[in-house]
Coordinates of C-alpha atoms in Angstrom, one line a residue:
M1 CA -21.6 45.1 -43.8
T2 CA -24.9 46.3 -43.3
T3 CA -25.8 48.0 -40.6
R4 CA -29.5 47.8 -40.5
S5 CA -31.5 45.4 -38.4
L6 CA -32.3 41.9 -39.8
W7 CA -36.0 42.0 -38.7
L8 CA -36.3 45.6 -40.8
D9 CA -36.2 43.3 -43.9
T10 CA -39.4 42.3 -43.6
P11 CA -42.1 45.2 -44.6
L12 CA -45.2 45.7 -42.6
P13 CA -48.3 47.0 -43.5
G14 CA -48.2 51.1 -43.5
F15 CA -50.9 52.9 -41.7
P16 CA -52.3 56.9 -42.3
T17 CA -51.4 59.1 -40.2
L18 CA -54.1 61.0 -37.8
T19 CA -56.0 63.6 -39.5
A20 CA -59.1 64.0 -37.9
D21 CA -60.0 63.6 -34.2
R22 CA -61.3 60.3 -32.7
R23 CA -63.0 58.2 -29.9
C24 CA -62.3 55.5 -28.3
D25 CA -62.2 53.5 -25.1
V26 CA -58.0 53.3 -24.9
A27 CA -55.7 54.9 -27.1
I28 CA -52.5 53.2 -27.0
L29 CA -49.0 55.4 -27.5
G30 CA -46.1 53.0 -29.5
G31 CA -46.8 50.6 -32.1
G32 CA -44.0 47.6 -31.0
I33 CA -44.9 44.4 -28.9
T34 CA -46.1 46.1 -25.7
G35 CA -48.0 48.5 -27.8
L36 CA -49.9 46.2 -30.7
T37 CA -50.1 43.1 -27.9
A38 CA -52.2 45.4 -25.8
A39 CA -54.2 46.8 -28.7
Y40 CA -55.0 42.7 -29.8
L41 CA -55.9 41.7 -26.7
L42 CA -57.8 44.9 -25.8
Q43 CA -59.9 44.4 -28.6
R44 CA -60.9 41.3 -28.1
A45 CA -62.4 42.2 -24.9
G46 CA -64.6 44.4 -26.5
K47 CA -63.0 47.6 -26.0
S48 CA -62.4 50.3 -29.2
V49 CA -59.2 50.9 -29.7
V50 CA -56.4 53.5 -31.4
V51 CA -52.6 53.0 -31.8
L52 CA -50.7 56.4 -32.1
E53 CA -47.2 55.4 -33.3
R54 CA -44.4 58.7 -33.6
D55 CA -42.5 57.1 -36.7
K56 CA -43.7 53.5 -38.2
L57 CA -44.9 50.7 -36.3
A58 CA -42.1 48.0 -34.7
A59 CA -39.4 50.6 -36.4
A60 CA -37.7 51.2 -33.4
D61 CA -36.8 49.0 -30.2
T62 CA -39.0 46.0 -31.0
G63 CA -37.1 46.1 -34.7
H64 CA -34.2 46.0 -33.1
T65 CA -33.7 42.7 -31.1
T66 CA -32.5 39.8 -31.4
A67 CA -36.1 38.6 -30.6
H68 CA -35.2 35.6 -28.1
L69 CA -38.7 34.1 -26.4
A70 CA -37.4 32.9 -22.7
Y71 CA -38.8 32.9 -19.4
V72 CA -35.2 32.3 -18.2
T73 CA -34.6 36.6 -16.9
D74 CA -31.4 38.6 -17.0
L75 CA -31.3 38.4 -13.1
R76 CA -30.4 35.1 -11.9
L77 CA -33.0 33.1 -10.4
S78 CA -30.8 32.4 -7.1
K79 CA -30.9 37.0 -6.8
L80 CA -34.4 36.2 -7.3
V81 CA -34.9 34.6 -4.6
D82 CA -32.2 35.9 -2.2
T83 CA -34.5 39.7 -3.2
F84 CA -37.9 38.9 -3.6
G85 CA -38.1 35.1 -2.1
E86 CA -38.8 32.1 -3.8
E87 CA -42.7 32.2 -4.8
A88 CA -41.8 35.8 -6.2
A89 CA -39.5 34.4 -8.4
R90 CA -41.5 31.4 -9.3
L91 CA -43.9 34.0 -10.3
V92 CA -41.6 36.1 -12.6
W93 CA -40.6 33.1 -14.4
Q94 CA -44.3 32.0 -15.0
A95 CA -44.2 35.2 -16.4
G96 CA -42.6 34.3 -19.0
Q97 CA -43.9 31.4 -19.9
A98 CA -47.3 32.4 -20.0
A99 CA -45.9 35.5 -22.9
I100 CA -44.9 32.5 -24.8
N101 CA -47.8 30.8 -24.5
A102 CA -49.7 33.9 -25.4
I103 CA -47.3 34.3 -28.3
E104 CA -47.6 30.7 -29.6
A105 CA -51.4 30.8 -29.4
I106 CA -52.0 34.7 -31.4
A107 CA -49.9 33.1 -33.7
D108 CA -52.2 29.8 -34.8
K109 CA -55.6 31.6 -34.0
E110 CA -54.6 34.6 -36.6
R111 CA -52.0 31.9 -38.5
I112 CA -49.4 34.6 -38.5
E113 CA -46.1 32.8 -40.2
C114 CA -43.6 34.2 -37.9
Q115 CA -41.0 31.3 -38.2
L116 CA -41.6 30.8 -34.1
R117 CA -40.3 27.8 -32.9
R118 CA -39.4 26.2 -29.7
V119 CA -35.8 26.2 -28.6
P120 CA -33.7 24.7 -26.1
G121 CA -32.3 27.9 -24.0
F122 CA -28.6 26.6 -23.0
L123 CA -26.8 29.5 -19.7
H124 CA -22.9 28.6 -19.8
A125 CA -20.0 30.2 -18.0
S126 CA -18.6 32.5 -18.7
L127 CA -16.3 33.3 -22.2
T128 CA -14.4 35.6 -20.7
E129 CA -13.6 34.2 -17.3
K130 CA -11.6 31.2 -16.4
S131 CA -12.9 30.3 -12.7
D132 CA -15.1 27.2 -12.2
E133 CA -18.7 28.0 -12.3
T134 CA -19.5 23.9 -12.5
H135 CA -21.1 24.0 -8.4
A136 CA -22.7 27.6 -9.1
L137 CA -24.5 26.0 -12.3
R138 CA -25.4 22.8 -10.4
D139 CA -27.4 25.0 -7.5
E140 CA -28.8 27.2 -9.8
T141 CA -30.3 24.0 -11.4
D142 CA -31.3 22.6 -8.3
L143 CA -33.3 25.8 -7.5
A144 CA -34.9 25.7 -10.9
R145 CA -36.1 22.4 -10.5
E146 CA -37.0 23.0 -7.1
L147 CA -39.4 25.9 -7.9
G148 CA -40.7 23.8 -10.9
F149 CA -39.6 24.5 -13.5
A150 CA -38.1 22.3 -16.6
A151 CA -33.8 22.7 -15.9
S152 CA -31.2 20.2 -16.2
F153 CA -27.3 20.4 -15.6
R154 CA -25.0 19.4 -18.7
E155 CA -21.0 19.2 -18.3
T156 CA -20.7 20.4 -21.4
V157 CA -23.2 22.8 -23.6
P158 CA -23.1 22.0 -27.3
H159 CA -20.1 23.7 -29.2
F160 CA -18.7 25.3 -25.9
Q161 CA -17.0 23.1 -24.4
K162 CA -18.7 24.9 -21.0
P163 CA -20.3 23.8 -18.2
G164 CA -24.2 25.2 -18.2
I165 CA -27.8 24.3 -17.9
V166 CA -30.4 23.6 -20.4
F167 CA -33.9 24.8 -20.3
P168 CA -36.0 22.9 -22.6
N169 CA -39.5 24.4 -24.1
Q170 CA -37.8 27.8 -24.9
A171 CA -38.8 30.1 -28.3
K172 CA -37.3 32.8 -30.7
F173 CA -39.3 34.2 -33.8
H174 CA -39.4 36.8 -36.1
P175 CA -40.8 40.1 -34.2
R176 CA -41.9 42.4 -37.2
A177 CA -43.5 39.5 -39.4
Y178 CA -45.7 38.2 -36.2
L179 CA -46.1 42.5 -35.1
A180 CA -47.4 42.6 -38.8
G181 CA -49.9 39.6 -38.4
L182 CA -50.8 41.5 -35.6
A183 CA -51.6 44.6 -37.0
R184 CA -53.7 43.2 -39.4
A185 CA -55.7 41.7 -37.2
I186 CA -56.5 44.8 -35.2
E187 CA -57.7 46.8 -38.1
Q188 CA -59.7 43.4 -39.2
G189 CA -61.4 43.9 -35.5
G190 CA -62.0 47.6 -36.1
G191 CA -59.1 48.6 -34.2
A192 CA -57.2 52.2 -35.8
I193 CA -54.1 52.5 -36.6
F194 CA -51.9 55.8 -36.9
E195 CA -47.9 56.2 -38.0
Q196 CA -45.8 59.4 -38.3
S197 CA -48.3 60.6 -35.5
E198 CA -46.6 61.2 -32.4
A199 CA -48.4 62.6 -28.9
T200 CA -47.6 65.6 -27.6
E201 CA -49.9 66.3 -24.5
A202 CA -52.2 63.6 -22.3
A203 CA -54.8 65.5 -19.8
G204 CA -58.3 65.5 -18.6
D205 CA -61.6 63.0 -17.5
P206 CA -61.9 61.4 -19.7
I207 CA -58.5 61.5 -21.0
V208 CA -57.8 63.6 -23.7
V209 CA -54.8 62.9 -25.8
K210 CA -52.7 65.0 -28.8
A211 CA -51.2 64.6 -31.7
N212 CA -51.1 65.8 -35.5
G213 CA -53.6 68.9 -34.2
H214 CA -56.0 66.3 -33.8
S215 CA -57.9 64.9 -30.4
V216 CA -58.2 61.4 -29.5
R217 CA -60.7 61.1 -26.4
C218 CA -60.3 58.3 -24.6
E219 CA -61.0 56.2 -21.3
H220 CA -57.6 54.4 -20.4
L221 CA -54.2 55.2 -22.0
V222 CA -51.3 53.1 -22.1
I223 CA -48.3 54.2 -22.6
A224 CA -45.8 51.6 -24.6
T225 CA -43.2 53.6 -25.7
H226 CA -40.3 52.5 -23.7
V227 CA -39.2 55.3 -22.1
P228 CA -42.9 56.2 -20.4
L229 CA -43.5 59.5 -21.3
M230 CA -45.4 61.7 -18.8
G231 CA -48.5 61.4 -19.9
K232 CA -51.2 62.8 -17.7
T233 CA -48.6 62.5 -14.9
A234 CA -47.2 65.7 -13.0
L235 CA -44.0 66.5 -13.8
V236 CA -42.3 66.0 -10.7
P237 CA -43.4 62.2 -10.6
A238 CA -42.9 61.6 -14.0
T239 CA -39.1 62.6 -13.9
L240 CA -39.0 60.8 -10.7
F241 CA -40.1 57.8 -12.4
Q242 CA -37.6 57.6 -15.4
T243 CA -34.8 58.3 -13.0
K244 CA -35.0 54.9 -11.9
L245 CA -34.7 53.3 -15.3
A246 CA -31.2 53.2 -16.8
P247 CA -31.2 52.7 -20.2
Y248 CA -28.6 50.6 -22.1
S249 CA -27.0 50.3 -25.3
S250 CA -26.9 46.6 -26.4
Y251 CA -25.2 45.1 -29.8
A252 CA -25.8 42.4 -32.5
V253 CA -23.6 40.6 -35.2
G254 CA -25.6 38.3 -37.9
A255 CA -23.7 36.3 -39.6
V256 CA -23.6 33.1 -42.4
V257 CA -22.6 29.9 -40.4
P258 CA -22.1 26.1 -42.0
K259 CA -25.3 24.1 -41.8
G260 CA -25.0 22.1 -38.5
T261 CA -22.1 23.8 -36.7
L262 CA -24.0 24.3 -33.6
P263 CA -28.0 23.3 -33.0
E264 CA -31.0 24.9 -33.6
A265 CA -31.2 27.3 -30.1
C266 CA -30.4 30.2 -27.9
F267 CA -27.3 30.8 -25.5
W268 CA -25.8 33.3 -23.0
D269 CA -23.4 33.0 -20.7
T270 CA -23.0 34.6 -17.1
S271 CA -20.4 37.3 -18.1
D272 CA -21.9 40.7 -17.1
P273 CA -22.8 42.0 -19.5
Y274 CA -23.3 39.1 -21.0
Y275 CA -23.2 37.7 -24.2
Y276 CA -26.0 35.7 -25.9
L277 CA -26.8 34.1 -28.7
R278 CA -29.7 32.8 -31.3
V279 CA -29.4 29.9 -34.1
D280 CA -31.5 29.8 -37.1
S281 CA -31.8 26.8 -39.4
R282 CA -31.9 27.6 -43.3
A283 CA -31.7 25.5 -46.2
E284 CA -28.0 25.9 -47.3
S285 CA -26.8 27.4 -44.1
D286 CA -27.2 28.1 -40.5
Y287 CA -27.8 32.1 -39.1
A288 CA -26.4 33.5 -36.0
I289 CA -27.3 36.3 -34.2
F290 CA -24.7 37.2 -31.8
G291 CA -24.9 40.6 -29.5
G292 CA -23.4 42.3 -26.1
E293 CA -20.8 44.3 -25.8
D294 CA -23.8 45.9 -23.6
H295 CA -22.9 49.6 -22.0
K296 CA -25.2 52.8 -20.9
T297 CA -26.4 54.2 -23.7
G298 CA -24.1 57.9 -24.4
Q299 CA -20.9 56.7 -22.3
V300 CA -18.8 55.4 -24.8
A301 CA -17.2 57.5 -27.5
D302 CA -16.2 54.9 -30.0
T303 CA -19.2 52.8 -30.9
D304 CA -18.0 51.0 -33.6
Q305 CA -15.5 49.5 -31.1
C306 CA -18.3 47.6 -29.7
F307 CA -18.9 45.7 -32.9
V308 CA -15.6 45.4 -33.3
K309 CA -15.2 43.9 -30.0
L310 CA -18.0 41.6 -30.4
E311 CA -17.3 40.7 -34.1
A312 CA -13.5 39.4 -33.1
M313 CA -15.4 37.4 -30.4
L314 CA -17.7 35.8 -32.8
K315 CA -14.7 35.0 -34.6
Q316 CA -12.9 33.3 -31.7
I317 CA -15.9 31.1 -31.1
L318 CA -17.3 30.4 -34.5
P319 CA -13.5 30.5 -36.4
S320 CA -16.0 29.7 -39.9
A321 CA -18.9 32.8 -39.1
R322 CA -19.0 35.3 -41.9
P323 CA -20.4 38.1 -40.4
D324 CA -22.9 40.2 -42.6
R325 CA -24.5 42.4 -41.0
R326 CA -24.9 44.8 -37.9
W327 CA -26.9 46.5 -35.6
S328 CA -27.2 47.8 -32.7
G329 CA -30.6 48.3 -29.8
Q330 CA -31.4 49.5 -26.7
V331 CA -32.4 47.7 -23.7
V332 CA -33.9 49.2 -20.2
E333 CA -32.8 48.4 -16.9
T334 CA -34.4 48.9 -13.7
N335 CA -33.1 49.1 -9.9
D336 CA -34.1 45.7 -8.6
G337 CA -33.9 43.9 -12.4
L338 CA -37.9 43.5 -12.7
P339 CA -40.0 45.5 -14.6
Y340 CA -42.2 48.4 -14.1
I341 CA -46.3 47.4 -15.2
G342 CA -49.3 49.8 -14.1
E343 CA -51.0 52.8 -13.7
T344 CA -48.6 55.8 -12.7
A345 CA -52.2 57.9 -12.9
Q346 CA -55.7 57.7 -12.7
R347 CA -56.6 55.0 -15.8
Q348 CA -52.1 55.5 -17.3
Y349 CA -50.9 52.7 -17.4
V350 CA -47.5 52.5 -18.6
A351 CA -44.9 48.9 -19.0
T352 CA -40.9 49.9 -18.7
G353 CA -37.6 48.0 -18.1
F354 CA -37.5 44.7 -19.7
S355 CA -33.8 44.4 -19.7
G356 CA -33.1 41.4 -22.2
N357 CA -36.4 39.7 -21.7
G358 CA -38.5 42.4 -23.9
M359 CA -40.3 40.2 -26.2
T360 CA -41.8 38.0 -23.4
F361 CA -42.1 41.0 -20.3
G362 CA -43.5 43.4 -23.2
T363 CA -46.6 40.7 -23.7
A364 CA -46.8 40.1 -20.5
S365 CA -47.5 44.0 -19.9
A366 CA -50.0 44.0 -22.4
M367 CA -51.9 40.8 -20.3
M368 CA -51.2 42.8 -17.5
I369 CA -52.8 45.9 -18.8
C370 CA -55.7 44.8 -20.8
D371 CA -56.2 42.5 -17.1
A372 CA -56.6 45.8 -15.4
I373 CA -58.3 47.6 -17.6
T374 CA -61.1 45.0 -17.6
G375 CA -61.0 44.5 -14.2
K376 CA -59.6 41.5 -13.8
E377 CA -57.5 39.6 -11.2
N378 CA -53.6 39.6 -11.9
P379 CA -51.4 37.3 -10.0
W380 CA -48.2 39.5 -11.2
Q381 CA -50.1 43.0 -10.7
E382 CA -48.1 43.0 -7.4
L383 CA -44.7 42.1 -8.1
F384 CA -44.5 44.5 -11.0
S385 CA -46.4 47.1 -9.5
V386 CA -44.5 51.0 -10.6
D387 CA -45.2 51.9 -6.9
R388 CA -43.2 48.7 -5.1
K389 CA -40.3 50.4 -2.7
K390 CA -38.1 47.1 -2.7
V391 CA -35.6 47.6 -4.6
R392 CA -32.3 45.1 -4.9
G393 CA -29.3 47.1 -2.8
G394 CA -31.9 49.8 -1.4
V395 CA -31.0 53.4 -2.0
W396 CA -26.8 52.2 -3.3
Q397 CA -27.8 50.8 -6.0
Y398 CA -30.6 53.8 -7.2
L399 CA -27.6 56.2 -6.7
K400 CA -25.2 54.6 -8.5
E401 CA -27.5 54.1 -11.2
N402 CA -27.9 57.7 -11.1
F403 CA -25.0 59.5 -10.1
D404 CA -24.7 59.5 -14.2
Y405 CA -26.2 62.2 -14.1
P406 CA -24.7 65.2 -11.8
Y407 CA -21.7 64.2 -13.4
Y408 CA -22.0 64.2 -17.1
L409 CA -24.4 67.2 -16.7
I410 CA -21.5 69.2 -15.0
A411 CA -18.6 67.6 -17.1
D412 CA -19.5 67.8 -19.7
R413 CA -20.3 71.9 -19.4
L414 CA -16.8 71.6 -18.0
S415 CA -14.8 69.8 -20.8
S416 CA -13.6 72.1 -24.1
S417 CA -15.7 71.5 -27.1
E418 CA -14.6 68.8 -29.8
G419 CA -14.3 72.9 -32.6
T420 CA -15.0 76.2 -33.4
A421 CA -16.3 75.5 -36.7
T422 CA -18.4 73.1 -38.8
I423 CA -15.4 72.4 -41.3
D424 CA -14.1 71.3 -38.4
V425 CA -16.9 68.2 -38.5
P426 CA -15.6 65.3 -41.4
R427 CA -17.8 64.2 -43.5
G428 CA -20.1 61.0 -41.6
E429 CA -19.6 62.2 -38.2
G430 CA -20.7 64.1 -35.3
K431 CA -19.0 66.7 -32.9
I432 CA -20.0 68.9 -30.2
L433 CA -18.8 72.8 -31.7
T434 CA -19.4 75.9 -29.9
L435 CA -20.6 78.4 -32.0
D436 CA -20.9 82.0 -30.7
G437 CA -20.7 80.8 -27.1
Q438 CA -23.4 78.2 -27.6
R439 CA -22.5 74.3 -27.8
V440 CA -23.9 72.5 -30.8
A441 CA -24.3 69.2 -31.9
C442 CA -22.8 69.1 -35.2
S443 CA -23.5 66.7 -38.3
R444 CA -22.2 66.1 -41.7
D445 CA -23.6 63.1 -43.6
D446 CA -21.7 61.7 -46.8
Q447 CA -22.5 63.8 -49.4
G448 CA -20.9 66.8 -47.0
Q449 CA -24.7 68.3 -46.1
V450 CA -24.1 69.9 -42.5
T451 CA -26.6 69.6 -40.0
T452 CA -26.9 71.8 -36.6
V453 CA -29.1 71.0 -33.7
S454 CA -28.6 72.2 -30.1
A455 CA -26.1 69.8 -27.9
V456 CA -28.4 70.0 -24.9
C457 CA -30.7 67.0 -25.0
P458 CA -34.5 68.5 -23.8
H459 CA -35.3 65.9 -21.0
M460 CA -32.6 67.4 -18.1
G461 CA -30.0 69.5 -19.7
C462 CA -27.6 67.4 -20.2
L463 CA -25.0 67.3 -23.4
V464 CA -25.6 64.7 -25.9
H465 CA -22.3 62.8 -27.5
W466 CA -21.7 61.5 -30.9
N467 CA -22.7 57.8 -31.8
G468 CA -20.4 56.5 -34.1
A469 CA -21.4 53.8 -35.1
E470 CA -25.8 54.8 -35.0
R471 CA -25.4 58.5 -36.3
T472 CA -27.2 59.2 -33.5
W473 CA -26.9 61.7 -30.9
D474 CA -26.7 60.1 -27.8
C475 CA -27.5 61.2 -23.8
P476 CA -25.7 60.0 -21.5
C477 CA -27.6 61.0 -18.4
H478 CA -30.8 59.0 -18.7
G479 CA -30.5 57.7 -22.3
S480 CA -32.3 60.0 -24.9
R481 CA -31.5 59.1 -28.8
F482 CA -31.7 61.9 -31.6
H483 CA -31.6 61.4 -34.8
P484 CA -29.0 63.9 -37.1
S485 CA -31.7 66.5 -37.0
G486 CA -32.8 66.1 -33.9
E487 CA -35.9 64.0 -33.6
V488 CA -36.0 61.9 -30.9
L489 CA -35.7 58.8 -31.7
A490 CA -35.8 57.0 -27.9
G491 CA -37.3 59.3 -24.9
P492 CA -37.1 59.8 -22.2
A493 CA -37.0 63.0 -23.7
E494 CA -40.2 64.3 -25.8
S495 CA -39.0 66.7 -27.3
P496 CA -36.4 67.0 -30.4
L497 CA -32.7 68.9 -30.0
E498 CA -33.3 72.6 -30.7
A499 CA -33.2 73.7 -34.3
I500 CA -29.8 76.1 -34.4
S501 CA -30.7 78.3 -38.1
R502 CA -28.3 78.5 -40.6
Q503 CA -27.4 82.2 -39.7
Q504 CA -26.4 81.6 -36.3
T505 CA -23.9 78.8 -38.3
A506 CA -22.7 80.5 -41.7
A507 CA -20.3 82.8 -39.3
A508 CA -18.3 79.6 -38.1
S509 CA -18.8 77.4 -41.2

């Protein structure tokens, strides 16, 4: 089975690395949905832009989404109302509506063929729980309609034979095809995009961003890196902000299904964590993308089992499905269920904490940041502010999410290592070894090549864990992920796992 996101099969145009100093109005770090949308909107507003991408465009989180475009949030509408009030809840869903409309308008204006389709979204009773949820789903339907959103209750949603709600006029698209069109439009409009150009420092006034040994001088800085980098923010407030974020791994299985088995739509259930399904209509057959089995990044020992469970559930609900690929992605949760979007330092903007609504909140973030830089009022500015005080569950919810840090920091150091020699590591696997008194993250590829790096995450000092399904080193404390060779795959870590020389490990091999 292919272990690669469906979207990564679609190539994007390539862009050069940064090889000279640049000047611009706005520098943008990150070439995913948030960064490229912000670059496009700012450029159309008359600003010169430079995009710096650490790797390749749309290769990380945007490249591993399931690309639902829904204004219906992960946090149920009734919970939003209980926490923030009716007007705020309405604004949250309206932000999603505006984002979907913006994607549709941009795709139309730039003639981007990205398989954008308006489809219904079905929220239905849990696939695993047996309790009757009819009354709760009826109440949720009534609340949505009271707040001005189209919704209708169904005794049974299509195929699942469970009660649910249909929300018309949601959408889905091909995210890489969309971003390829955005990148072309940015370049044609005079914007500069650089790949393999990791920002290593940002400071000063005007701001100077360092990448590849060169400088990008700018008036405004947008950090669109899923988990924000420190940037101009001082170490302590940057670290405290990152503790408000909880990265979760989510898994997806793609499968061919007989034509017409399900309507072309998006589905998600009320389980916690929930399951979600996207159905695409094709000429000879249909294609289903089924996701779920979420857990905090780095905190499941056998990640292959997440795929096994997910595929078993898919076969239970769609016995005729023929799975042909699987992949995982990462979503970032916040204490109160809403994203953080806004300034973390003077003229420095971040956007993070999108939960399962990455495509819509990413687009809404770009719209908000464009408004902030161009001096326009925005209806969501206060609601999504990075320094808002009200959080769901108050201090307890914050402490519960961050209990992992001291637990894993101490527990991993007290635990025994998984071996004392590189020969203990089979092909295709990774283990934490103790070599000369040092904790070493050791992996061996399918050809037998051994790679050793420090097991200590450079973010806040926890020990990384091996992710067998994705062949990455994942930090269980704050969700940083690293390639076997130590390079950063996902933050908040900003520097790689320290290299361990062959001389240091030769005696133990």
